[in-house]
CSV table of N, CA and C in Angstrom, one decimal:
chain,number,residue,atom,x,y,z
A,1,MET,N,65.6,149.6,138.9
A,1,MET,CA,66.6,150.4,139.6
A,1,MET,C,66.8,151.7,138.7
A,2,SER,N,66.8,152.8,139.3
A,2,SER,CA,67.0,154.0,138.5
A,2,SER,C,68.4,154.2,138.1
A,3,GLN,N,68.7,155.2,137.2
A,3,GLN,CA,70.0,155.5,136.8
A,3,GLN,C,70.8,156.1,137.9
A,4,LEU,N,70.1,156.7,138.9
A,4,LEU,CA,70.8,157.4,140.0
A,4,LEU,C,71.7,156.6,140.8
A,5,ASN,N,71.4,155.3,141.0
A,5,ASN,CA,72.2,154.5,141.8
A,5,ASN,C,72.7,153.2,141.1
A,6,LYS,N,72.7,153.2,139.8
A,6,LYS,CA,73.2,152.1,139.0
A,6,LYS,C,74.7,152.2,138.8
A,7,GLY,N,75.5,151.5,139.5
A,7,GLY,CA,77.0,151.5,139.3
A,7,GLY,C,77.6,152.8,139.2
A,8,ARG,N,77.6,153.6,140.2
A,8,ARG,CA,78.1,155.0,140.1
A,8,ARG,C,79.5,155.1,140.7
A,9,LYS,N,80.2,154.0,141.0
A,9,LYS,CA,81.4,154.1,141.7
A,9,LYS,C,82.5,154.9,140.9
A,10,LYS,N,82.7,154.6,139.7
A,10,LYS,CA,83.8,155.3,139.0
A,10,LYS,C,83.4,156.2,137.8
A,11,LYS,N,82.0,156.3,137.7
A,11,LYS,CA,81.5,157.1,136.6
A,11,LYS,C,81.5,158.6,136.9
A,12,LYS,N,81.2,159.4,135.9
A,12,LYS,CA,81.2,160.9,136.1
A,12,LYS,C,80.2,161.2,137.3
A,13,PRO,N,80.5,162.3,137.9
A,13,PRO,CA,79.6,162.7,139.1
A,13,PRO,C,78.2,163.0,138.7
A,14,LEU,N,77.3,162.8,139.6
A,14,LEU,CA,75.9,163.1,139.3
A,14,LEU,C,75.7,164.6,139.7
A,15,ILE,N,75.2,165.4,138.7
A,15,ILE,CA,75.1,166.8,138.9
A,15,ILE,C,73.7,167.2,138.5
A,16,CYS,N,73.1,168.2,139.3
A,16,CYS,CA,71.8,168.8,139.1
A,16,CYS,C,71.9,169.6,137.8
A,17,ASN,N,71.0,169.3,136.9
A,17,ASN,CA,71.1,170.0,135.6
A,17,ASN,C,70.7,171.5,135.7
A,18,MET,N,69.9,171.8,136.8
A,18,MET,CA,69.5,173.2,136.9
A,18,MET,C,70.5,174.1,137.6
A,19,CYS,N,71.0,173.7,138.8
A,19,CYS,CA,71.9,174.6,139.5
A,19,CYS,C,73.4,174.2,139.3
A,20,GLY,N,73.6,173.0,138.8
A,20,GLY,CA,75.0,172.5,138.6
A,20,GLY,C,75.7,171.9,139.8
A,21,ARG,N,75.0,171.8,140.9
A,21,ARG,CA,75.6,171.3,142.1
A,21,ARG,C,75.8,169.8,142.0
A,22,ARG,N,76.9,169.3,142.5
A,22,ARG,CA,77.3,167.9,142.5
A,22,ARG,C,76.5,167.2,143.7
A,23,LEU,N,75.7,166.2,143.3
A,23,LEU,CA,75.0,165.5,144.3
A,23,LEU,C,75.9,164.5,145.1
A,24,HIS,N,75.5,164.3,146.4
A,24,HIS,CA,76.3,163.6,147.3
A,24,HIS,C,76.2,162.1,147.0
A,25,VAL,N,77.2,161.5,146.4
A,25,VAL,CA,77.3,160.1,146.1
A,25,VAL,C,78.5,159.5,146.9
A,26,GLU,N,78.3,158.4,147.6
A,26,GLU,CA,79.4,157.8,148.4
A,26,GLU,C,79.3,156.3,148.1
A,27,LYS,N,80.4,155.7,147.7
A,27,LYS,CA,80.5,154.3,147.5
A,27,LYS,C,79.5,153.8,146.5
A,28,GLY,N,79.2,154.7,145.5
A,28,GLY,CA,78.2,154.3,144.5
A,28,GLY,C,76.7,154.5,144.9
A,29,LEU,N,76.5,155.0,146.1
A,29,LEU,CA,75.1,155.2,146.6
A,29,LEU,C,74.8,156.7,146.7
A,30,LEU,N,73.7,157.1,146.2
A,30,LEU,CA,73.2,158.5,146.3
A,30,LEU,C,72.7,158.7,147.7
A,31,LEU,N,73.3,159.7,148.4
A,31,LEU,CA,73.0,159.9,149.8
A,31,LEU,C,72.1,161.1,150.0
A,32,GLU,N,71.4,161.5,149.0
A,32,GLU,CA,70.3,162.5,149.0
A,32,GLU,C,69.3,162.2,147.9
A,33,ASP,N,68.1,162.7,148.0
A,33,ASP,CA,67.2,162.3,147.0
A,33,ASP,C,67.2,163.3,145.9
A,34,ALA,N,66.8,162.9,144.7
A,34,ALA,CA,66.8,163.7,143.5
A,34,ALA,C,65.7,163.3,142.6
A,35,CYS,N,65.4,164.1,141.7
A,35,CYS,CA,64.3,163.8,140.7
A,35,CYS,C,65.1,163.5,139.4
A,36,GLU,N,64.8,162.3,138.8
A,36,GLU,CA,65.4,161.9,137.5
A,36,GLU,C,64.3,161.8,136.5
A,37,VAL,N,64.5,162.5,135.4
A,37,VAL,CA,63.5,162.5,134.3
A,37,VAL,C,64.1,162.0,133.0
A,38,THR,N,63.4,161.1,132.4
A,38,THR,CA,63.8,160.7,131.0
A,38,THR,C,62.5,160.8,130.2
A,39,LYS,N,62.6,161.4,129.0
A,39,LYS,CA,61.5,161.6,128.1
A,39,LYS,C,62.0,161.2,126.7
A,40,GLU,N,61.3,160.2,126.2
A,40,GLU,CA,61.5,159.8,124.8
A,40,GLU,C,60.4,160.5,123.9
A,41,TRP,N,60.8,161.4,123.1
A,41,TRP,CA,59.9,162.1,122.3
A,41,TRP,C,59.5,161.3,121.1
A,42,GLY,N,58.2,161.4,120.7
A,42,GLY,CA,57.7,160.6,119.6
A,42,GLY,C,57.4,161.5,118.5
A,43,TYR,N,56.6,160.9,117.5
A,43,TYR,CA,56.2,161.7,116.4
A,43,TYR,C,55.2,162.8,116.8
A,44,PHE,N,55.0,163.8,116.0
A,44,PHE,CA,54.1,164.9,116.2
A,44,PHE,C,54.7,165.9,117.2
A,45,SER,N,56.0,165.8,117.5
A,45,SER,CA,56.6,166.8,118.3
A,45,SER,C,57.8,167.4,117.5
A,46,THR,N,58.3,168.5,117.9
A,46,THR,CA,59.5,169.1,117.2
A,46,THR,C,60.8,168.3,117.6
A,47,ARG,N,60.7,167.3,118.5
A,47,ARG,CA,61.9,166.6,118.9
A,47,ARG,C,61.8,165.1,118.6
A,48,ASP,N,61.1,164.8,117.4
A,48,ASP,CA,60.9,163.4,117.0
A,48,ASP,C,62.2,162.6,117.3
A,49,LEU,N,62.0,161.5,118.0
A,49,LEU,CA,63.0,160.4,118.2
A,49,LEU,C,64.2,160.8,119.0
A,50,GLU,N,64.1,161.9,119.8
A,50,GLU,CA,65.1,162.3,120.7
A,50,GLU,C,64.8,161.8,122.1
A,51,ILE,N,65.8,161.5,122.9
A,51,ILE,CA,65.6,161.1,124.3
A,51,ILE,C,66.3,162.1,125.1
A,52,HIS,N,65.5,162.7,126.0
A,52,HIS,CA,66.1,163.8,126.9
A,52,HIS,C,66.1,163.2,128.3
A,53,HIS,N,67.2,163.4,129.0
A,53,HIS,CA,67.4,163.0,130.4
A,53,HIS,C,68.0,164.1,131.2
A,54,PHE,N,67.4,164.3,132.4
A,54,PHE,CA,68.0,165.3,133.3
A,54,PHE,C,67.7,164.9,134.8
A,55,THR,N,68.5,165.5,135.6
A,55,THR,CA,68.4,165.2,137.1
A,55,THR,C,68.3,166.6,137.8
A,56,LEU,N,67.4,166.6,138.8
A,56,LEU,CA,67.2,167.8,139.6
A,56,LEU,C,67.4,167.5,141.0
A,57,CYS,N,68.2,168.3,141.8
A,57,CYS,CA,68.3,168.2,143.2
A,57,CYS,C,66.9,168.5,143.8
A,58,GLU,N,66.7,168.2,145.0
A,58,GLU,CA,65.4,168.5,145.6
A,58,GLU,C,65.1,170.0,145.7
A,59,GLU,N,66.0,170.8,145.9
A,59,GLU,CA,65.8,172.2,146.0
A,59,GLU,C,65.3,172.8,144.6
A,60,CYS,N,66.0,172.4,143.6
A,60,CYS,CA,65.7,172.8,142.2
A,60,CYS,C,64.3,172.2,141.8
A,61,TYR,N,64.0,171.0,142.2
A,61,TYR,CA,62.7,170.4,141.9
A,61,TYR,C,61.6,171.2,142.5
A,62,ASN,N,61.8,171.7,143.8
A,62,ASN,CA,60.8,172.5,144.4
A,62,ASN,C,60.6,173.8,143.7
A,63,LYS,N,61.7,174.4,143.3
A,63,LYS,CA,61.6,175.7,142.5
A,63,LYS,C,60.9,175.5,141.2
A,64,PHE,N,61.2,174.4,140.5
A,64,PHE,CA,60.6,174.0,139.2
A,64,PHE,C,59.1,173.8,139.4
A,65,ILE,N,58.6,173.0,140.3
A,65,ILE,CA,57.2,172.8,140.4
A,65,ILE,C,56.4,173.9,141.0
A,66,SER,N,57.1,174.8,141.7
A,66,SER,CA,56.4,176.0,142.2
A,66,SER,C,56.0,177.0,141.0
A,67,SER,N,56.6,176.8,139.9
A,67,SER,CA,56.3,177.6,138.7
A,67,SER,C,55.1,177.1,137.9
A,68,PHE,N,54.6,175.9,138.3
A,68,PHE,CA,53.4,175.3,137.5
A,68,PHE,C,52.1,176.1,137.8
A,69,LYS,N,51.3,176.2,136.8
A,69,LYS,CA,50.0,176.8,136.9
A,69,LYS,C,49.1,175.9,137.6
A,70,VAL,N,49.2,174.6,137.3
A,70,VAL,CA,48.4,173.5,138.0
A,70,VAL,C,49.4,172.7,138.9
A,71,PRO,N,49.2,172.7,140.2
A,71,PRO,CA,50.1,172.0,141.1
A,71,PRO,C,50.2,170.5,140.8
A,72,VAL,N,51.3,170.0,141.2
A,72,VAL,CA,51.5,168.5,141.0
A,72,VAL,C,50.6,167.8,142.0
A,73,ASP,N,50.2,166.6,141.6
A,73,ASP,CA,49.4,165.7,142.6
A,73,ASP,C,50.4,165.1,143.6
A,74,VAL,N,50.1,165.3,144.8
A,74,VAL,CA,50.9,164.7,145.9
A,74,VAL,C,50.1,163.6,146.6
A,75,ILE,N,50.6,162.4,146.5
A,75,ILE,CA,50.0,161.2,147.1
A,75,ILE,C,50.8,160.8,148.3
A,76,PRO,N,50.2,160.9,149.5
A,76,PRO,CA,50.9,160.5,150.7
A,76,PRO,C,51.2,159.0,150.7
A,77,LYS,N,52.3,158.6,151.3
A,77,LYS,CA,52.7,157.2,151.4
A,77,LYS,C,53.0,156.9,152.8
A,78,ASN,N,52.6,155.7,153.3
A,78,ASN,CA,52.8,155.3,154.7
A,78,ASN,C,54.1,154.6,155.0
A,79,GLU,N,54.7,153.9,153.9
A,79,GLU,CA,55.9,153.2,154.1
A,79,GLU,C,56.7,153.2,152.9
A,80,ALA,N,58.0,153.0,153.0
A,80,ALA,CA,58.9,153.0,151.9
A,80,ALA,C,59.3,151.5,151.6
A,81,MET,N,59.4,151.2,150.4
A,81,MET,CA,59.8,149.8,150.0
A,81,MET,C,61.2,149.8,149.5
């Protein structure tokens, strides 16, 4: 289970790191989709042993990936689990 819907009832609000908009959470459930990224940096980087975490709302995610030189791979899915 992702951090997005793990026990969110009384914790700080979930906010998009790019635009600052508060995401719609009701009774501990995220009622809109979002992109959650966690990156643990290893050796041979300038961020050795740091863990970075951020959340993007769908609109900001779309803006973010539209700036890529190589587009993201999109794999269609027929059903949700």
